[in-house]
PDB file of C-alpha atoms and ligand atoms in Angstrom:
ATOM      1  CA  UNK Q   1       0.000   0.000   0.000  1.00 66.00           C
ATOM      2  CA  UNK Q   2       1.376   3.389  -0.740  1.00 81.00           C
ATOM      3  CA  UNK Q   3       1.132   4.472   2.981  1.00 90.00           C
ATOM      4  CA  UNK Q   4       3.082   1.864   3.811  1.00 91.00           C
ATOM      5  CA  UNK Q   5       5.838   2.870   1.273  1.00 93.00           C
ATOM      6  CA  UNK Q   6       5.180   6.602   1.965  1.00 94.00           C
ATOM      7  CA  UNK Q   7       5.740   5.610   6.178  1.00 94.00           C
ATOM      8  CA  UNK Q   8       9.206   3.512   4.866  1.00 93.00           C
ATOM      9  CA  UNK Q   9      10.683   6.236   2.431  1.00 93.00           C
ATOM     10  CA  UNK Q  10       9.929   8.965   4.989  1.00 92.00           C
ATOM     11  CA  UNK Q  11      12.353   6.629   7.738  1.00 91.00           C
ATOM     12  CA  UNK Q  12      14.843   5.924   5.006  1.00 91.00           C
ATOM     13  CA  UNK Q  13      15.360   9.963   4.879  1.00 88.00           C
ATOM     14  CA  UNK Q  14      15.242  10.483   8.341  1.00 86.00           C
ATOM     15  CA  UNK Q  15      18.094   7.288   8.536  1.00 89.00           C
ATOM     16  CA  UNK Q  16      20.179   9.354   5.644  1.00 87.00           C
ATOM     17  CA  UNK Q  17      19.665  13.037   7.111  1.00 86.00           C
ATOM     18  CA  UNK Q  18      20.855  11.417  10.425  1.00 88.00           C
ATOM     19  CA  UNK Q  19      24.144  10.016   9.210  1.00 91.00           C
ATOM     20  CA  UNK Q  20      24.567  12.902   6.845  1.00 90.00           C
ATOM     21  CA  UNK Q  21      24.102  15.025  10.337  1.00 91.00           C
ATOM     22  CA  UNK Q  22      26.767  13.056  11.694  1.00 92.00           C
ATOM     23  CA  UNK Q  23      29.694  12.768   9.157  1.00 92.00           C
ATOM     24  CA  UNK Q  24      29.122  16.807   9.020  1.00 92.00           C
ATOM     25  CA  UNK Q  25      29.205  17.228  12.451  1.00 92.00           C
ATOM     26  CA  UNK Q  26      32.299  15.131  12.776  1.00 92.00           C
ATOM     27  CA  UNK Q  27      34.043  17.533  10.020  1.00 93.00           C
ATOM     28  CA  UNK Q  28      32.867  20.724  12.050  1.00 93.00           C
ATOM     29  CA  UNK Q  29      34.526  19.553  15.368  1.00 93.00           C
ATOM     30  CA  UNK Q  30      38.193  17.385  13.832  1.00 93.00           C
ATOM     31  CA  UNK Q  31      38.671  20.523  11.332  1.00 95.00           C
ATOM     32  CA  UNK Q  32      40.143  23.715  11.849  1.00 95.00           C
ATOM     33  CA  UNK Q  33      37.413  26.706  11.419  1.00 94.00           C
ATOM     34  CA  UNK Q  34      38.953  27.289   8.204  1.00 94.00           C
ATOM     35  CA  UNK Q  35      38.083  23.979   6.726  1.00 94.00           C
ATOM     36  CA  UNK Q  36      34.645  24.609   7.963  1.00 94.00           C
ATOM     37  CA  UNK Q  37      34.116  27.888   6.541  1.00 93.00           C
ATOM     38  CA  UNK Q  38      35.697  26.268   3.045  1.00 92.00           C
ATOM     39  CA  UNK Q  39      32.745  23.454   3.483  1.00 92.00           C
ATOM     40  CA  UNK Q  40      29.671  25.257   3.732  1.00 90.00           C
ATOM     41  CA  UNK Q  41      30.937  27.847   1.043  1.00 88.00           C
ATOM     42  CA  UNK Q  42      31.517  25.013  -1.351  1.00 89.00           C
ATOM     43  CA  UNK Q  43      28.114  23.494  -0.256  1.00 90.00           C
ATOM     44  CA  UNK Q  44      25.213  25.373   1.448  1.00 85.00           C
ATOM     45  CA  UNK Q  45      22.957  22.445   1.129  1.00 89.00           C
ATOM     46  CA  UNK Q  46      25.376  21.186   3.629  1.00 90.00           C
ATOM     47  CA  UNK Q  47      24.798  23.931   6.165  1.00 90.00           C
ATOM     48  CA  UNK Q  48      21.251  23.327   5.914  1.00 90.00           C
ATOM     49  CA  UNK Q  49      21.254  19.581   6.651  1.00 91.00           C
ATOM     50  CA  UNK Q  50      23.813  19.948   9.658  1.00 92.00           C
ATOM     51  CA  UNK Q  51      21.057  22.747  11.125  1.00 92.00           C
ATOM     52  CA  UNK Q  52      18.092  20.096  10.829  1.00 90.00           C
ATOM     53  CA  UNK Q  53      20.023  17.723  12.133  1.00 89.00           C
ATOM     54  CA  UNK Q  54      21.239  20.166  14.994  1.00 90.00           C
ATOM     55  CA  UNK Q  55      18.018  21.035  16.382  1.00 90.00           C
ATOM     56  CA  UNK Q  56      17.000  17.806  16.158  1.00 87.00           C
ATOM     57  CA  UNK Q  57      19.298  16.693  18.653  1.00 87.00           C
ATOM     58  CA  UNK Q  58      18.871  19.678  21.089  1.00 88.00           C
ATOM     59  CA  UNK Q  59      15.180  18.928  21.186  1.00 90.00           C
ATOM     60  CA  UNK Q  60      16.249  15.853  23.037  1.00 89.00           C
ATOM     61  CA  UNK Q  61      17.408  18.012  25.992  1.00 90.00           C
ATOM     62  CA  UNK Q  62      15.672  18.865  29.080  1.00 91.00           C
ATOM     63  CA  UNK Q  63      17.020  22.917  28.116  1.00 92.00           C
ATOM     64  CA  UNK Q  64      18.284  24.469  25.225  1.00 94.00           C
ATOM     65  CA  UNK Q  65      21.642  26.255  26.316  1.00 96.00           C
ATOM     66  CA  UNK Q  66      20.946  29.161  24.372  1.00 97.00           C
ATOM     67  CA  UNK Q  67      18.065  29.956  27.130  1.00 96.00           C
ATOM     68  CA  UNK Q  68      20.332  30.019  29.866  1.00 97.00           C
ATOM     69  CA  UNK Q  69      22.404  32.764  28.237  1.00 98.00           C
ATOM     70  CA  UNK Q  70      19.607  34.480  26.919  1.00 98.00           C
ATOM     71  CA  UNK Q  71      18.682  34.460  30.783  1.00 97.00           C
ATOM     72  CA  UNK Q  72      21.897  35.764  32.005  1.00 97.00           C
ATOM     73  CA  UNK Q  73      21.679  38.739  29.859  1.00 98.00           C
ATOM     74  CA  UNK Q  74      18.084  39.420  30.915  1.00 98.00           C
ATOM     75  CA  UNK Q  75      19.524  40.200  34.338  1.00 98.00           C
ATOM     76  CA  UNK Q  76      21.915  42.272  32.900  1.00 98.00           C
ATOM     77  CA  UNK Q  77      21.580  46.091  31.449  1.00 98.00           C
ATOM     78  CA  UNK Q  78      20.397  45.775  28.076  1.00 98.00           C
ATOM     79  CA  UNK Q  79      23.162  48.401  27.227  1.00 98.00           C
ATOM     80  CA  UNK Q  80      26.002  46.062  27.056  1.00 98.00           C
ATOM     81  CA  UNK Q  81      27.197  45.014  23.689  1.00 98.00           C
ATOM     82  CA  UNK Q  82      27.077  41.375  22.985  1.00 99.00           C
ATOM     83  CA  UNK Q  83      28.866  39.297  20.137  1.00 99.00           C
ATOM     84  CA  UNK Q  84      27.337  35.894  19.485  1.00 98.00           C
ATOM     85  CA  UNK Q  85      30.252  33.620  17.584  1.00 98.00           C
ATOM     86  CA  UNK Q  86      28.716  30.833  15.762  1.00 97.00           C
ATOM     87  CA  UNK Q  87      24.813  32.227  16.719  1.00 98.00           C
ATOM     88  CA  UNK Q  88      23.169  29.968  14.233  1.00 95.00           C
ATOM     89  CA  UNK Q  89      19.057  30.813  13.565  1.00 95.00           C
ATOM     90  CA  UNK Q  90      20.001  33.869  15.560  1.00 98.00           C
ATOM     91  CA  UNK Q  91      17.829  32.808  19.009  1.00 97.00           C
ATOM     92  CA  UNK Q  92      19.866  34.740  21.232  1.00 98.00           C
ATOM     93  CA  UNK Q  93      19.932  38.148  19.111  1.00 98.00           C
ATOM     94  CA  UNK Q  94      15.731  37.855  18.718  1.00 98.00           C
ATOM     95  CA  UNK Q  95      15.172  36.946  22.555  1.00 98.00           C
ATOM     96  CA  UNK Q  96      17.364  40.213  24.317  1.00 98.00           C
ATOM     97  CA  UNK Q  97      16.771  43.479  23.740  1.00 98.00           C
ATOM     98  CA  UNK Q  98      20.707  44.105  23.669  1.00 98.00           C
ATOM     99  CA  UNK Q  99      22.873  44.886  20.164  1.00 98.00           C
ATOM    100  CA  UNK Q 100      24.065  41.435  19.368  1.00 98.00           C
ATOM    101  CA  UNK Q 101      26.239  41.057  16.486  1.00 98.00           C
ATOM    102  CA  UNK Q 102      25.571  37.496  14.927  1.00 98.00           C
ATOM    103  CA  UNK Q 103      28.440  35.365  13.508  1.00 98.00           C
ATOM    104  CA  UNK Q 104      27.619  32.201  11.166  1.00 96.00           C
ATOM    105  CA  UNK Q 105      29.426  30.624   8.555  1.00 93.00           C
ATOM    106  CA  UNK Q 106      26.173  31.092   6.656  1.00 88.00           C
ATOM    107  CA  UNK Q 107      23.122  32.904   7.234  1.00 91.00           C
ATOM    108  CA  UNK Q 108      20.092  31.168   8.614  1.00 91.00           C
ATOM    109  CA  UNK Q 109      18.536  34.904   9.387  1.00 94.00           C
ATOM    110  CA  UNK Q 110      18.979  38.136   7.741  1.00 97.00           C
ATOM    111  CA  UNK Q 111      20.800  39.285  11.123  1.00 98.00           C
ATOM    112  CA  UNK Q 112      23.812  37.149  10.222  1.00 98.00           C
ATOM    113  CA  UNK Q 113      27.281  38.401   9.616  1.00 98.00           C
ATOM    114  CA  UNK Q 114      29.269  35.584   7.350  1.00 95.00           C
ATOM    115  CA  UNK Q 115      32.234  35.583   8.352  1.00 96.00           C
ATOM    116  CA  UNK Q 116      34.597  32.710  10.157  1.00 96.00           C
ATOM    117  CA  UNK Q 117      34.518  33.192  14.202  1.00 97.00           C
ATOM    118  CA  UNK Q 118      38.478  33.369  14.194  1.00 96.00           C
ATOM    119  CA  UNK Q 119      38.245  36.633  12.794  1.00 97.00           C
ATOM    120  CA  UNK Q 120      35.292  38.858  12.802  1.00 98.00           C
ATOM    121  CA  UNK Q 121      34.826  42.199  11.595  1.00 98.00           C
ATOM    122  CA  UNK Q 122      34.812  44.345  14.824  1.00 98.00           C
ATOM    123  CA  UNK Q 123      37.304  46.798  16.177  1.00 98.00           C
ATOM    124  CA  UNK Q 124      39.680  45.577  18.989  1.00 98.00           C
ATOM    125  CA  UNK Q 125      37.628  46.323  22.788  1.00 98.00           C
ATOM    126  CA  UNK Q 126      34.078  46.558  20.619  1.00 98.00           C
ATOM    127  CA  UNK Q 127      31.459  44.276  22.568  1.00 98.00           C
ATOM    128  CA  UNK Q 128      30.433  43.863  26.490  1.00 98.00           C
ATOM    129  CA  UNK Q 129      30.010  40.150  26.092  1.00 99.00           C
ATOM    130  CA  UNK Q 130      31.429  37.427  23.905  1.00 99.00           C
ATOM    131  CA  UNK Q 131      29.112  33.818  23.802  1.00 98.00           C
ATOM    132  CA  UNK Q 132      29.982  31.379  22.493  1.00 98.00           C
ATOM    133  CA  UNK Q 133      26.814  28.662  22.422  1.00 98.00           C
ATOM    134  CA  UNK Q 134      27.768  25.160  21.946  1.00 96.00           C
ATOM    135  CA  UNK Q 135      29.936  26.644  19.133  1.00 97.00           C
ATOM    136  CA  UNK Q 136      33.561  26.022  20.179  1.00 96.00           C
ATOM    137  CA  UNK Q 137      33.708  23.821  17.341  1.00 93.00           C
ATOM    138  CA  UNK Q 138      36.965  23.742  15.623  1.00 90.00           C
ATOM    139  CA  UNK Q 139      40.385  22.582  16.145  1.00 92.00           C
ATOM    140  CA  UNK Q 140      42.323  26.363  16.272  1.00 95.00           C
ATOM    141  CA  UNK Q 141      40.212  26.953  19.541  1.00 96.00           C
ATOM    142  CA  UNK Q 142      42.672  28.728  20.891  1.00 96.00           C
ATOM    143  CA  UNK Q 143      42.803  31.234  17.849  1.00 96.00           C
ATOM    144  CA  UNK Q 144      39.114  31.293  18.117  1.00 97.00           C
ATOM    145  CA  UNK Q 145      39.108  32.184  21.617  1.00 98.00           C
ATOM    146  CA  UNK Q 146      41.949  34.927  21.269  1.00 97.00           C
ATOM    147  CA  UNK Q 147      40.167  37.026  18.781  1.00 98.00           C
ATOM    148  CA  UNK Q 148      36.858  36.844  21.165  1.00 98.00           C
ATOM    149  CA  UNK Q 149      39.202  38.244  23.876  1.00 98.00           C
ATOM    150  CA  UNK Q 150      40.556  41.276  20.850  1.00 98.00           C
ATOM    151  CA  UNK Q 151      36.614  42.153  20.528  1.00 98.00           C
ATOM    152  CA  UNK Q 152      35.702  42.457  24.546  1.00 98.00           C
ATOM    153  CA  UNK Q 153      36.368  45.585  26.380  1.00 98.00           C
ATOM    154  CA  UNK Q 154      38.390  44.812  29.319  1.00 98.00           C
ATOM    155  CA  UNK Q 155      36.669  43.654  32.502  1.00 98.00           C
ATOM    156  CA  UNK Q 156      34.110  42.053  29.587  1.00 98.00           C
ATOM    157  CA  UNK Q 157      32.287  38.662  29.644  1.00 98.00           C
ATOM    158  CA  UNK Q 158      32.638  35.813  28.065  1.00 98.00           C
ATOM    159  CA  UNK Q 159      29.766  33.064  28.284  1.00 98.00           C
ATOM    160  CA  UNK Q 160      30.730  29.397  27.067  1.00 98.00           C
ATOM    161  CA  UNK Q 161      28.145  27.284  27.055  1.00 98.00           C
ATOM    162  CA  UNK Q 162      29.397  23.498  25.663  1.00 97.00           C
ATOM    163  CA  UNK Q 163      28.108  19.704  25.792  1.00 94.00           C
ATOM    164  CA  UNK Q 164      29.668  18.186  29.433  1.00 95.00           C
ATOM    165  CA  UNK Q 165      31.010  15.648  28.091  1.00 93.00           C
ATOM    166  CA  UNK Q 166      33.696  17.448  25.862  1.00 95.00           C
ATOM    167  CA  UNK Q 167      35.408  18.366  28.571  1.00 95.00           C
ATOM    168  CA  UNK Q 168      38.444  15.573  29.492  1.00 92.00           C
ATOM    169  CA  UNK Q 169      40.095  17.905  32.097  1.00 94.00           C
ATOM    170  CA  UNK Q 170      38.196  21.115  33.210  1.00 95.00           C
ATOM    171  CA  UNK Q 171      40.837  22.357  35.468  1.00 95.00           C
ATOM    172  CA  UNK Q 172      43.064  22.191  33.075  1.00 96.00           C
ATOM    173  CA  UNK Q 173      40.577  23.934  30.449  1.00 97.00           C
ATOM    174  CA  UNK Q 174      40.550  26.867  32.992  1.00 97.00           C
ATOM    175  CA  UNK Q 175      43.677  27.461  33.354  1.00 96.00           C
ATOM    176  CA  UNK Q 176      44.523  27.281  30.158  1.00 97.00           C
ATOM    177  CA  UNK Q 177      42.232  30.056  30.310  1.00 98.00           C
ATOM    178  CA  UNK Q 178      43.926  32.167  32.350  1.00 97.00           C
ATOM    179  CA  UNK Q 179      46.860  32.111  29.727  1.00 96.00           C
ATOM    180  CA  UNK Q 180      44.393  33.678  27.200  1.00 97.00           C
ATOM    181  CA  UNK Q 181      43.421  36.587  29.404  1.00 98.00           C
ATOM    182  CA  UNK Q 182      39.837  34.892  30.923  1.00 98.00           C
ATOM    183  CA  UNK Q 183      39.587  34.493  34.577  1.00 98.00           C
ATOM    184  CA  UNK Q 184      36.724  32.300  35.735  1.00 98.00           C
ATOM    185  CA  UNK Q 185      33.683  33.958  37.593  1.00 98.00           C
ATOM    186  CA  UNK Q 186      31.526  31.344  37.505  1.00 98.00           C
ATOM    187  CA  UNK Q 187      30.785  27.840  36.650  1.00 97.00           C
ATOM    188  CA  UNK Q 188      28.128  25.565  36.604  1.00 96.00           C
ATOM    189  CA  UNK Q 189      28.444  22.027  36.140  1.00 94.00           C
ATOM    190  CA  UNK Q 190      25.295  20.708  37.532  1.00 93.00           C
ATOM    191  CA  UNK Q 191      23.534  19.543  34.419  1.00 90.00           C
ATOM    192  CA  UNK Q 192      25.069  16.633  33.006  1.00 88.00           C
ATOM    193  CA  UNK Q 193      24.359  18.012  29.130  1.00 91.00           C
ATOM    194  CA  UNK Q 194      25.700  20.898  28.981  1.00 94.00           C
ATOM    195  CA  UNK Q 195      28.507  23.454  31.356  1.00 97.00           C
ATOM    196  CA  UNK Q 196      28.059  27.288  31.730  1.00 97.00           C
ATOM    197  CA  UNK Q 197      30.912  28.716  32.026  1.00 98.00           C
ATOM    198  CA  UNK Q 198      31.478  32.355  32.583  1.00 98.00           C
ATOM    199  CA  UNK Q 199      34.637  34.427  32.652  1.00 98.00           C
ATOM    200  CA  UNK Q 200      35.984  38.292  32.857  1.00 98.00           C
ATOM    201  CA  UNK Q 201      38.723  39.404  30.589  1.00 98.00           C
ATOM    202  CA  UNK Q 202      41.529  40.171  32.611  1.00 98.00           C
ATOM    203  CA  UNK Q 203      44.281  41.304  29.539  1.00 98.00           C
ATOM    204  CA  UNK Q 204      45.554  40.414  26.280  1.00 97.00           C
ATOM    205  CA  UNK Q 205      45.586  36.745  25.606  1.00 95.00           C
ATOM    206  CA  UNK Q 206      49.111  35.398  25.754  1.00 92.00           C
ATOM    207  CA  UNK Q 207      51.039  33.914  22.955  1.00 87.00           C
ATOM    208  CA  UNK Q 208      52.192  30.248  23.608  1.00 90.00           C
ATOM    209  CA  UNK Q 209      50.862  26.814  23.749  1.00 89.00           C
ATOM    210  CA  UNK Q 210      47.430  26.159  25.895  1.00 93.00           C
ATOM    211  CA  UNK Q 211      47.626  22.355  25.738  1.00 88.00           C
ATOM    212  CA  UNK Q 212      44.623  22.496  28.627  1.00 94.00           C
ATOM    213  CA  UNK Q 213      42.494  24.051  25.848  1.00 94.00           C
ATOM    214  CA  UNK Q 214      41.720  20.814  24.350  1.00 92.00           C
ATOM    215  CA  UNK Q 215      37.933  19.761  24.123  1.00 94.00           C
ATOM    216  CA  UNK Q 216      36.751  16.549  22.798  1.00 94.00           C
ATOM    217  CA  UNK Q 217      34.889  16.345  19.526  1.00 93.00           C
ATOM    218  CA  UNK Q 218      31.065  15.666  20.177  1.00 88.00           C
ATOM    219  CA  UNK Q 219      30.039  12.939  18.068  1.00 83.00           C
ATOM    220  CA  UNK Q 220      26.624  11.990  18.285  1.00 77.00           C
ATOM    221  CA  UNK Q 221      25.926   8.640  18.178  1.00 75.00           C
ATOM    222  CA  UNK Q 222      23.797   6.229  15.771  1.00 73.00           C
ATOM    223  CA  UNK Q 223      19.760   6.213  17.491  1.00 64.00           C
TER     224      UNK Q 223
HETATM  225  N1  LIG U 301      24.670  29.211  19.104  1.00 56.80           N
HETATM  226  C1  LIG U 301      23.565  28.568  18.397  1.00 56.80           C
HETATM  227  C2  LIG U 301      24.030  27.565  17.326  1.00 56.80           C
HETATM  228  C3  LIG U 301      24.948  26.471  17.808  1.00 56.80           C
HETATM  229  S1  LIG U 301      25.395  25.325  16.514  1.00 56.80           S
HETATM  230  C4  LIG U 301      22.647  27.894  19.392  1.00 56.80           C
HETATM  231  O1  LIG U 301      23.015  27.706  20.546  1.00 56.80           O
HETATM  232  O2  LIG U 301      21.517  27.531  19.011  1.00 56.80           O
HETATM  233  C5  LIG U 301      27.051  25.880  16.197  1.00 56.80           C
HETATM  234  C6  LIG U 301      27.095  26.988  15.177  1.00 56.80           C
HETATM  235  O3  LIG U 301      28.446  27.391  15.005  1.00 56.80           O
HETATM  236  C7  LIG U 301      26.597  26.559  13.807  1.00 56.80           C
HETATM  237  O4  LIG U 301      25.606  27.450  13.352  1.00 56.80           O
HETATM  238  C8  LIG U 301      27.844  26.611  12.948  1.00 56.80           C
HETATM  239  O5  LIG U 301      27.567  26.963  11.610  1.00 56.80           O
HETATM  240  C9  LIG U 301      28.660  27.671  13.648  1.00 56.80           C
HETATM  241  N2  LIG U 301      30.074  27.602  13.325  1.00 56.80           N
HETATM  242  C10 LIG U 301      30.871  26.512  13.332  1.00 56.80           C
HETATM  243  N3  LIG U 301      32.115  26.825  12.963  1.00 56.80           N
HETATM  244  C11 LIG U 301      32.108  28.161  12.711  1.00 56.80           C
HETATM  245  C12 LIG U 301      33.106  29.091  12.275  1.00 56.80           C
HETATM  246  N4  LIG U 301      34.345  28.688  12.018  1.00 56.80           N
HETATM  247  N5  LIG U 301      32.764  30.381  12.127  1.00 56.80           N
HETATM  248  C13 LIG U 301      31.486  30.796  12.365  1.00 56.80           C
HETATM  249  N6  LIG U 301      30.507  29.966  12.782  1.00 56.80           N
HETATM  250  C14 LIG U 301      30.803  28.667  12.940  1.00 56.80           C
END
């Protein structure tokens, strides 16, 4: 019966999109930014897929971590400057009442600026906050994370919000820190998807290896 074929072709896409989802995902986190910036310009079908795929597997959380920020900033005065690095549909920017200036490899909303999040078009000491929302995605993280500390103002936040179980050494991940010119204010560990972390530039991120940096990929597995 054609329902029946209809019900079996609609699971054999959702099979396909899922490992599609995964193989790009895998590329996003073993890659530098560059080579992800080189994918979805060569393929914007691509970008598409991986977001379907994305929200798909966020559904499956008890919280999206993109609330929690959008909370913290709530408390906050809605005068600060904010710079969202890899902001995808643009949430964040649509739930504050702050500036936020969106960064995406491609744009899912009209507020996007393309661009890759190791170097962004904004004047050194430009924004009041720097998030970065399960987006610490490639392999130059520490490049990534030294030109979010060149846009904040000093005595600026940065929010990292990023799947628990990427983390292999969290101690070590904040200190590393440190070296890059972030001291932690706050951390919460509690839920066991996702950490909030939240630090205050202190200076200039310094030059030299951060071997603490290191996060794992985030593979998703097979359901
Ligand atoms: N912050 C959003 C989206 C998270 S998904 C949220 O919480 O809902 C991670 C996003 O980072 C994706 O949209 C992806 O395209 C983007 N991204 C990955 N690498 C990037 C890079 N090098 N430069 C800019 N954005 C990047």
């Amino acid at each position: 019966r054609s329902g029946r074929a209809a019900a079996l072709r609609a699971r054999m896409e959702e099979r396909l999109l899922g490992a599609r989802f995964r193989y790009l995902n895998q590329q996003l986190y073993t890659g530098s930014s560059r080579d992800a910036a080189r994918l979805f310009r060569d393929d914007p079908a691509a970008f598409h897929l991986y977001h379907r795929g994305f929200e798909r597997q966020v559904q499956r959380w008890p919280e999206r971590p993109v609330q929690r920020i959008v909370r913290y900033l709530r408390r906050r005065p809605a005068s600060l400057v904010v710079a969202d690095f890899g902001c995808g549909d643009c949430t964040l920017a649509a739930s504050v009442k702050n500036q936020v200036h969106c960064f995406d490899l491609v744009p899912l909303s009209p507020r996007v600026t393309v661009c890759d999040m190791a170097k962004v078009p904004l004047a050194a000491e430009a924004v009041d906050v720097a998030v970065f929302c399960l987006a610490l995605m490639g392999t130059n993280l520490q490049e990534i994370l030294a030109e979010a500390n060149r846009v904040l103002k000093l005595g600026g936040t940065l929010l990292v919000a990023e799947v628990a179980s990427r983390f292999e050494d969290t101690r070590a991940f904040l200190r590393a820190m440190t070296q890059l010119g972030f001291k932690t204010v706050s951390k919460d560990l509690s839920s066991s998807y996702f950490y909030v972390l939240e630090f205050t530039k202190t200076g200039p991120a310094r030059p030299g290896p951060a071997p603490g940096l290191r996060l794992r990929p985030c593979l998703y597995k097979r359901r």
